[in-house]
């Protein structure tokens, strides 16, 4: 699993990739062999049992009412129903439809980057409190003071896992991305690292995700500066 995670970290930075093996297409119900890392390559056993290089190609989804254009929380006149922006069933239904439309249109995708959007795990009361204490500032996705673990657990079950399962049912491997983005500076033991450990400890031990051969994890999104001995640097 550790090797797969490290391989996934590199692969998640690539834009479009193509399968290079005996299976050159993606389709509903396609064969989905277990992936593994060998050297610098993501690989799988082909139909003859040989190790074959696999490059995934696909798309990303995020499950925020805002980033979904409020499509699943509007009335028939196009007005946003603000009380429906956390309607998990409506969100899942609409996003499943988007995947289905792509596949129906002939998009041969076999990989999806699934963002566990903080729209679902932020405590709105704490967001408002922070904004009131910081007038004129925007509560960004790298801010974790309003993160609510119980909300995250609830919507992992109601939104993120159902979407992952739907993707897999349609021949699509899933890379799960943590909520939000990294702050500019990161350091071992800081609040953000502890937050990531908390999130992934729960996700990796979930009965539907632990040892799931079709799900991979992107450990952190958009890290910029990593603290070394004296300065922040990615080098």
Tab-separated table of N, CA and C in Angstrom, residues 97-225:
chain	number	residue	atom	x	y	z
A	97	UNK	N	-24.800	11.646	-12.679
A	97	UNK	CA	-25.309	11.934	-14.017
A	97	UNK	C	-24.230	12.505	-14.920
A	98	UNK	N	-23.331	13.313	-14.351
A	98	UNK	CA	-22.252	13.883	-15.161
A	98	UNK	C	-21.303	12.793	-15.653
A	99	UNK	N	-20.999	11.836	-14.778
A	99	UNK	CA	-20.140	10.715	-15.187
A	99	UNK	C	-20.836	9.898	-16.270
A	100	UNK	N	-22.103	9.616	-16.046
A	100	UNK	CA	-22.857	8.820	-17.018
A	100	UNK	C	-22.900	9.504	-18.381
A	101	UNK	N	-23.083	10.815	-18.396
A	101	UNK	CA	-23.137	11.560	-19.658
A	101	UNK	C	-21.808	11.475	-20.398
A	102	UNK	N	-20.698	11.569	-19.661
A	102	UNK	CA	-19.385	11.464	-20.289
A	102	UNK	C	-19.187	10.099	-20.919
A	103	UNK	N	-19.554	9.064	-20.175
A	103	UNK	CA	-19.379	7.714	-20.689
A	103	UNK	C	-20.312	7.454	-21.873
A	104	UNK	N	-21.529	7.955	-21.782
A	104	UNK	CA	-22.477	7.801	-22.891
A	104	UNK	C	-21.981	8.508	-24.150
A	105	UNK	N	-21.246	9.609	-23.942
A	105	UNK	CA	-20.716	10.377	-25.071
A	105	UNK	C	-19.457	9.745	-25.659
A	106	UNK	N	-18.972	8.663	-25.037
A	106	UNK	CA	-17.819	7.953	-25.564
A	106	UNK	C	-16.488	8.316	-24.946
A	107	UNK	N	-16.511	9.067	-23.848
A	107	UNK	CA	-15.258	9.390	-23.171
A	107	UNK	C	-14.683	8.110	-22.554
A	108	UNK	N	-13.516	7.699	-23.006
A	108	UNK	CA	-12.909	6.457	-22.527
A	108	UNK	C	-11.972	6.761	-21.362
A	109	UNK	N	-12.559	7.086	-20.240
A	109	UNK	CA	-11.802	7.439	-19.044
A	109	UNK	C	-11.738	6.251	-18.092
A	110	UNK	N	-10.664	6.189	-17.325
A	110	UNK	CA	-10.539	5.087	-16.360
A	110	UNK	C	-9.939	5.549	-15.032
A	111	UNK	N	-10.010	6.842	-14.773
A	111	UNK	CA	-9.416	7.413	-13.552
A	111	UNK	C	-10.175	8.661	-13.157
A	112	UNK	N	-10.482	8.806	-11.863
A	112	UNK	CA	-11.151	10.000	-11.375
A	112	UNK	C	-10.465	10.497	-10.106
A	113	UNK	N	-10.196	11.802	-10.070
A	113	UNK	CA	-9.652	12.444	-8.867
A	113	UNK	C	-10.843	12.983	-8.077
A	114	UNK	N	-11.092	12.386	-6.936
A	114	UNK	CA	-12.268	12.681	-6.137
A	114	UNK	C	-11.882	13.608	-4.984
A	115	UNK	N	-12.371	14.841	-5.046
A	115	UNK	CA	-12.063	15.816	-3.996
A	115	UNK	C	-13.091	15.706	-2.885
A	116	UNK	N	-12.638	15.394	-1.689
A	116	UNK	CA	-13.525	15.349	-0.523
A	116	UNK	C	-13.700	16.790	-0.030
A	117	UNK	N	-14.454	17.548	-0.776
A	117	UNK	CA	-14.520	19.002	-0.646
A	117	UNK	C	-14.895	19.455	0.766
A	118	UNK	N	-14.195	20.488	1.286
A	118	UNK	CA	-14.502	20.977	2.633
A	118	UNK	C	-15.879	21.628	2.748
A	119	UNK	N	-16.558	21.805	1.624
A	119	UNK	CA	-17.960	22.252	1.656
A	119	UNK	C	-18.763	21.405	2.631
A	120	UNK	N	-18.415	20.124	2.732
A	120	UNK	CA	-19.175	19.183	3.558
A	120	UNK	C	-18.642	19.067	4.974
A	121	UNK	N	-17.381	19.372	5.192
A	121	UNK	CA	-16.783	19.141	6.514
A	121	UNK	C	-16.530	20.420	7.304
A	122	UNK	N	-16.797	21.570	6.710
A	122	UNK	CA	-16.652	22.820	7.445
A	122	UNK	C	-17.893	23.087	8.299
A	123	UNK	N	-17.666	23.465	9.534
A	123	UNK	CA	-18.750	23.898	10.406
A	123	UNK	C	-19.064	25.352	10.052
A	124	UNK	N	-20.241	25.592	9.493
A	124	UNK	CA	-20.574	26.918	8.979
A	124	UNK	C	-20.583	27.979	10.077
A	125	UNK	N	-20.958	27.597	11.274
A	125	UNK	CA	-20.938	28.553	12.382
A	125	UNK	C	-19.511	29.029	12.653
A	126	UNK	N	-18.550	28.081	12.627
A	126	UNK	CA	-17.151	28.444	12.868
A	126	UNK	C	-16.588	29.271	11.712
A	127	UNK	N	-17.049	29.006	10.491
A	127	UNK	CA	-16.625	29.819	9.349
A	127	UNK	C	-17.061	31.264	9.557
A	128	UNK	N	-18.324	31.452	9.949
A	128	UNK	CA	-18.843	32.801	10.185
A	128	UNK	C	-18.099	33.489	11.331
A	129	UNK	N	-17.799	32.754	12.373
A	129	UNK	CA	-17.066	33.316	13.499
A	129	UNK	C	-15.685	33.805	13.054
A	130	UNK	N	-15.016	33.000	12.230
A	130	UNK	CA	-13.696	33.381	11.741
A	130	UNK	C	-13.788	34.614	10.865
A	131	UNK	N	-14.773	34.645	9.968
A	131	UNK	CA	-14.932	35.794	9.076
A	131	UNK	C	-15.266	37.065	9.856
A	132	UNK	N	-16.067	36.931	10.916
A	132	UNK	CA	-16.389	38.094	11.746
A	132	UNK	C	-15.159	38.612	12.492
A	133	UNK	N	-14.283	37.679	12.863
A	133	UNK	CA	-13.061	38.058	13.581
A	133	UNK	C	-11.973	38.568	12.633
A	134	UNK	N	-12.166	38.323	11.328
A	134	UNK	CA	-11.183	38.739	10.320
A	134	UNK	C	-11.896	39.483	9.193
A	135	UNK	N	-12.446	40.649	9.481
A	135	UNK	CA	-13.230	41.389	8.487
A	135	UNK	C	-12.440	41.676	7.213
A	136	UNK	N	-13.140	41.468	6.101
A	136	UNK	CA	-12.515	41.723	4.808
A	136	UNK	C	-11.707	40.565	4.271
A	137	UNK	N	-11.544	39.502	5.065
A	137	UNK	CA	-10.777	38.342	4.619
A	137	UNK	C	-11.709	37.187	4.248
A	138	UNK	N	-11.235	36.382	3.302
A	138	UNK	CA	-12.012	35.242	2.809
A	138	UNK	C	-11.548	33.965	3.498
A	139	UNK	N	-12.489	33.140	3.926
A	139	UNK	CA	-12.140	31.856	4.537
A	139	UNK	C	-11.754	30.889	3.412
A	140	UNK	N	-10.459	30.726	3.190
A	140	UNK	CA	-9.986	29.929	2.064
A	140	UNK	C	-9.930	28.436	2.343
A	141	UNK	N	-9.638	27.672	1.304
A	141	UNK	CA	-9.616	26.215	1.422
A	141	UNK	C	-8.405	25.699	2.174
A	142	UNK	N	-7.429	26.555	2.434
A	142	UNK	CA	-6.267	26.123	3.229
A	142	UNK	C	-6.477	26.402	4.714
A	143	UNK	N	-7.655	26.880	5.074
A	143	UNK	CA	-7.990	27.181	6.464
A	143	UNK	C	-8.719	25.974	7.060
A	144	UNK	N	-8.247	25.482	8.186
A	144	UNK	CA	-8.837	24.262	8.764
A	144	UNK	C	-9.467	24.502	10.131
A	145	UNK	N	-9.608	25.759	10.543
A	145	UNK	CA	-10.130	26.008	11.887
A	145	UNK	C	-11.604	25.596	12.009
A	146	UNK	N	-12.321	25.531	10.879
A	146	UNK	CA	-13.738	25.161	10.925
A	146	UNK	C	-13.968	23.692	10.564
A	147	UNK	N	-12.864	22.944	10.361
A	147	UNK	CA	-13.015	21.531	10.018
A	147	UNK	C	-13.700	20.787	11.162
A	148	UNK	N	-14.705	19.998	10.809
A	148	UNK	CA	-15.484	19.242	11.788
A	148	UNK	C	-15.397	17.757	11.432
A	149	UNK	N	-14.719	16.979	12.260
A	149	UNK	CA	-14.492	15.572	11.969
A	149	UNK	C	-15.797	14.787	11.876
A	150	UNK	N	-16.775	15.122	12.688
A	150	UNK	CA	-18.041	14.394	12.641
A	150	UNK	C	-18.785	14.669	11.340
A	151	UNK	N	-18.721	15.904	10.866
A	151	UNK	CA	-19.316	16.210	9.565
A	151	UNK	C	-18.578	15.458	8.455
A	152	UNK	N	-17.248	15.409	8.561
A	152	UNK	CA	-16.469	14.690	7.554
A	152	UNK	C	-16.865	13.215	7.508
A	153	UNK	N	-16.994	12.592	8.657
A	153	UNK	CA	-17.389	11.184	8.710
A	153	UNK	C	-18.769	10.980	8.086
A	154	UNK	N	-19.685	11.873	8.411
A	154	UNK	CA	-21.058	11.771	7.899
A	154	UNK	C	-21.083	11.815	6.370
A	155	UNK	N	-20.392	12.787	5.808
A	155	UNK	CA	-20.473	12.967	4.359
A	155	UNK	C	-19.486	12.103	3.588
A	156	UNK	N	-18.497	11.536	4.280
A	156	UNK	CA	-17.702	10.483	3.644
A	156	UNK	C	-18.629	9.345	3.262
A	157	UNK	N	-19.530	9.007	4.155
A	157	UNK	CA	-20.490	7.926	3.897
A	157	UNK	C	-21.589	8.329	2.931
A	158	UNK	N	-22.000	9.578	2.974
A	158	UNK	CA	-23.169	9.994	2.191
A	158	UNK	C	-22.828	10.557	0.810
A	159	UNK	N	-21.598	11.060	0.637
A	159	UNK	CA	-21.225	11.681	-0.640
A	159	UNK	C	-20.013	11.012	-1.270
A	160	UNK	N	-18.887	10.999	-0.568
A	160	UNK	CA	-17.626	10.613	-1.197
A	160	UNK	C	-17.549	9.123	-1.517
A	161	UNK	N	-17.933	8.275	-0.590
A	161	UNK	CA	-17.884	6.838	-0.867
A	161	UNK	C	-18.907	6.434	-1.930
A	162	UNK	N	-20.141	6.926	-1.884
A	162	UNK	CA	-21.071	6.599	-2.981
A	162	UNK	C	-20.544	7.011	-4.353
A	163	UNK	N	-19.866	8.155	-4.432
A	163	UNK	CA	-19.313	8.563	-5.722
A	163	UNK	C	-18.151	7.663	-6.132
A	164	UNK	N	-17.314	7.277	-5.173
A	164	UNK	CA	-16.217	6.361	-5.484
A	164	UNK	C	-16.760	5.023	-5.968
A	165	UNK	N	-17.776	4.517	-5.302
A	165	UNK	CA	-18.354	3.237	-5.685
A	165	UNK	C	-18.969	3.305	-7.079
A	166	UNK	N	-19.619	4.405	-7.389
A	166	UNK	CA	-20.226	4.554	-8.713
A	166	UNK	C	-19.152	4.576	-9.795
A	167	UNK	N	-18.061	5.293	-9.526
A	167	UNK	CA	-16.968	5.339	-10.494
A	167	UNK	C	-16.406	3.945	-10.742
A	168	UNK	N	-16.155	3.217	-9.675
A	168	UNK	CA	-15.594	1.870	-9.796
A	168	UNK	C	-16.541	0.953	-10.564
A	169	UNK	N	-17.824	1.063	-10.298
A	169	UNK	CA	-18.817	0.257	-11.020
A	169	UNK	C	-18.759	0.506	-12.526
A	170	UNK	N	-18.260	1.675	-12.901
A	170	UNK	CA	-18.198	2.051	-14.308
A	170	UNK	C	-16.786	1.952	-14.882
A	171	UNK	N	-15.924	1.169	-14.240
A	171	UNK	CA	-14.594	0.916	-14.783
A	171	UNK	C	-13.601	2.028	-14.552
A	172	UNK	N	-13.793	2.810	-13.486
A	172	UNK	CA	-12.950	3.981	-13.221
A	172	UNK	C	-12.248	3.829	-11.876
A	173	UNK	N	-10.909	3.845	-11.896
A	173	UNK	CA	-10.152	3.865	-10.653
A	173	UNK	C	-10.320	5.236	-9.988
A	174	UNK	N	-10.153	5.285	-8.679
A	174	UNK	CA	-10.401	6.520	-7.929
A	174	UNK	C	-9.170	6.909	-7.119
A	175	UNK	N	-8.798	8.184	-7.213
A	175	UNK	CA	-7.805	8.776	-6.322
A	175	UNK	C	-8.549	9.763	-5.436
A	176	UNK	N	-8.527	9.554	-4.145
A	176	UNK	CA	-9.222	10.431	-3.209
A	176	UNK	C	-8.275	11.523	-2.727
A	177	UNK	N	-8.745	12.748	-2.849
A	177	UNK	CA	-7.954	13.929	-2.468
A	177	UNK	C	-8.497	14.497	-1.161
A	178	UNK	N	-7.636	14.939	-0.252
A	178	UNK	CA	-8.114	15.464	1.041
A	178	UNK	C	-8.863	16.777	0.865
A	179	UNK	N	-9.652	17.173	1.846
A	179	UNK	CA	-10.391	18.430	1.754
A	179	UNK	C	-9.467	19.643	1.658
A	180	UNK	N	-9.741	20.511	0.691
A	180	UNK	CA	-9.025	21.777	0.610
A	180	UNK	C	-7.636	21.688	0.015
A	181	UNK	N	-6.826	22.712	0.301
A	181	UNK	CA	-5.465	22.808	-0.222
A	181	UNK	C	-4.494	23.082	0.930
A	182	UNK	N	-3.234	22.792	0.669
A	182	UNK	CA	-2.215	23.034	1.695
A	182	UNK	C	-1.984	24.527	1.907
A	183	UNK	N	-1.625	24.920	3.128
A	183	UNK	CA	-1.158	26.295	3.338
A	183	UNK	C	0.184	26.478	2.640
A	184	UNK	N	0.638	27.712	2.548
A	184	UNK	CA	1.874	27.978	1.814
A	184	UNK	C	3.068	27.261	2.422
A	185	UNK	N	3.145	27.216	3.759
A	185	UNK	CA	4.278	26.602	4.439
A	185	UNK	C	3.819	25.405	5.264
A	186	UNK	N	4.553	24.313	5.145
A	186	UNK	CA	4.255	23.083	5.872
A	186	UNK	C	5.468	22.648	6.677
A	187	UNK	N	5.212	22.025	7.817
A	187	UNK	CA	6.307	21.500	8.632
A	187	UNK	C	5.834	20.252	9.361
A	188	UNK	N	6.758	19.324	9.571
A	188	UNK	CA	6.427	18.110	10.315
A	188	UNK	C	5.957	18.489	11.713
A	189	UNK	N	4.802	17.952	12.080
A	189	UNK	CA	4.257	18.209	13.398
A	189	UNK	C	3.366	19.427	13.501
A	190	UNK	N	3.234	20.206	12.415
A	190	UNK	CA	2.392	21.398	12.495
A	190	UNK	C	0.912	21.016	12.439
A	191	UNK	N	0.046	22.010	12.602
A	191	UNK	CA	-1.393	21.750	12.672
A	191	UNK	C	-1.921	21.099	11.406
A	192	UNK	N	-1.383	21.525	10.255
A	192	UNK	CA	-1.909	20.972	8.999
A	192	UNK	C	-1.510	19.511	8.823
A	193	UNK	N	-0.297	19.169	9.204
A	193	UNK	CA	0.089	17.760	9.112
A	193	UNK	C	-0.763	16.906	10.041
A	194	UNK	N	-1.031	17.408	11.240
A	194	UNK	CA	-1.869	16.663	12.177
A	194	UNK	C	-3.285	16.500	11.636
A	195	UNK	N	-3.753	17.527	10.956
A	195	UNK	CA	-5.068	17.461	10.302
A	195	UNK	C	-5.086	16.365	9.234
A	196	UNK	N	-4.059	16.327	8.393
A	196	UNK	CA	-3.983	15.303	7.348
A	196	UNK	C	-3.911	13.905	7.949
A	197	UNK	N	-3.130	13.741	8.982
A	197	UNK	CA	-3.022	12.433	9.638
A	197	UNK	C	-4.372	12.002	10.181
A	198	UNK	N	-5.097	12.928	10.756
A	198	UNK	CA	-6.428	12.636	11.304
A	198	UNK	C	-7.383	12.190	10.204
A	199	UNK	N	-7.386	12.918	9.097
A	199	UNK	CA	-8.269	12.586	7.973
A	199	UNK	C	-7.930	11.224	7.403
A	200	UNK	N	-6.652	11.007	7.098
A	200	UNK	CA	-6.277	9.759	6.427
A	200	UNK	C	-6.337	8.553	7.348
A	201	UNK	N	-6.102	8.735	8.616
A	201	UNK	CA	-6.238	7.615	9.547
A	201	UNK	C	-7.661	7.081	9.525
A	202	UNK	N	-8.614	7.998	9.493
A	202	UNK	CA	-10.023	7.561	9.446
A	202	UNK	C	-10.376	6.963	8.085
A	203	UNK	N	-9.987	7.659	7.006
A	203	UNK	CA	-10.340	7.191	5.655
A	203	UNK	C	-9.724	5.826	5.371
A	204	UNK	N	-8.448	5.663	5.677
A	204	UNK	CA	-7.743	4.420	5.343
A	204	UNK	C	-8.262	3.217	6.117
A	205	UNK	N	-8.929	3.479	7.231
A	205	UNK	CA	-9.451	2.376	8.033
A	205	UNK	C	-10.946	2.150	7.845
A	206	UNK	N	-11.547	2.922	6.961
A	206	UNK	CA	-12.965	2.726	6.686
A	206	UNK	C	-13.166	1.373	6.013
A	207	UNK	N	-14.180	0.654	6.416
A	207	UNK	CA	-14.381	-0.714	5.922
A	207	UNK	C	-14.550	-0.792	4.406
A	208	UNK	N	-15.012	0.277	3.777
A	208	UNK	CA	-15.214	0.251	2.329
A	208	UNK	C	-13.997	0.756	1.554
A	209	UNK	N	-13.006	1.258	2.263
A	209	UNK	CA	-11.822	1.808	1.607
A	209	UNK	C	-10.531	1.081	1.951
A	210	UNK	N	-10.469	0.506	3.138
A	210	UNK	CA	-9.253	-0.187	3.557
A	210	UNK	C	-8.957	-1.351	2.620
A	211	UNK	N	-7.768	-1.344	2.046
A	211	UNK	CA	-7.317	-2.397	1.131
A	211	UNK	C	-8.191	-2.512	-0.113
A	212	UNK	N	-8.898	-1.446	-0.452
A	212	UNK	CA	-9.691	-1.453	-1.687
A	212	UNK	C	-8.736	-1.329	-2.874
A	213	UNK	N	-8.697	-2.324	-3.762
A	213	UNK	CA	-7.708	-2.311	-4.843
A	213	UNK	C	-7.971	-1.267	-5.921
A	214	UNK	N	-9.114	-0.601	-5.868
A	214	UNK	CA	-9.471	0.370	-6.903
A	214	UNK	C	-9.407	1.815	-6.399
A	215	UNK	N	-9.008	1.999	-5.135
A	215	UNK	CA	-8.956	3.329	-4.542
A	215	UNK	C	-7.533	3.655	-4.116
A	216	UNK	N	-7.063	4.831	-4.485
A	216	UNK	CA	-5.742	5.317	-4.103
A	216	UNK	C	-5.908	6.653	-3.390
A	217	UNK	N	-4.869	7.109	-2.720
A	217	UNK	CA	-4.967	8.315	-1.910
A	217	UNK	C	-3.909	9.345	-2.304
A	218	UNK	N	-4.349	10.558	-2.526
A	218	UNK	CA	-3.456	11.688	-2.747
A	218	UNK	C	-3.262	12.348	-1.380
A	219	UNK	N	-2.094	12.192	-0.807
A	219	UNK	CA	-1.912	12.519	0.603
A	219	UNK	C	-2.080	13.990	0.935
A	220	UNK	N	-1.706	14.888	0.028
A	220	UNK	CA	-1.880	16.323	0.252
A	220	UNK	C	-2.027	17.015	-1.097
A	221	UNK	N	-2.781	18.081	-1.125
A	221	UNK	CA	-3.051	18.775	-2.380
A	221	UNK	C	-2.282	20.102	-2.450
A	222	UNK	N	-1.501	20.231	-3.511
A	222	UNK	CA	-0.779	21.468	-3.826
A	222	UNK	C	0.155	21.949	-2.710
A	223	UNK	N	1.050	21.091	-2.216
A	223	UNK	CA	2.055	21.582	-1.253
A	223	UNK	C	3.012	22.549	-1.947
A	224	UNK	N	3.423	23.581	-1.248
A	224	UNK	CA	4.299	24.590	-1.851
A	224	UNK	C	5.676	24.552	-1.194
A	225	UNK	N	5.736	24.919	0.078
A	225	UNK	CA	7.021	24.970	0.779
A	225	UNK	C	7.036	23.995	1.948
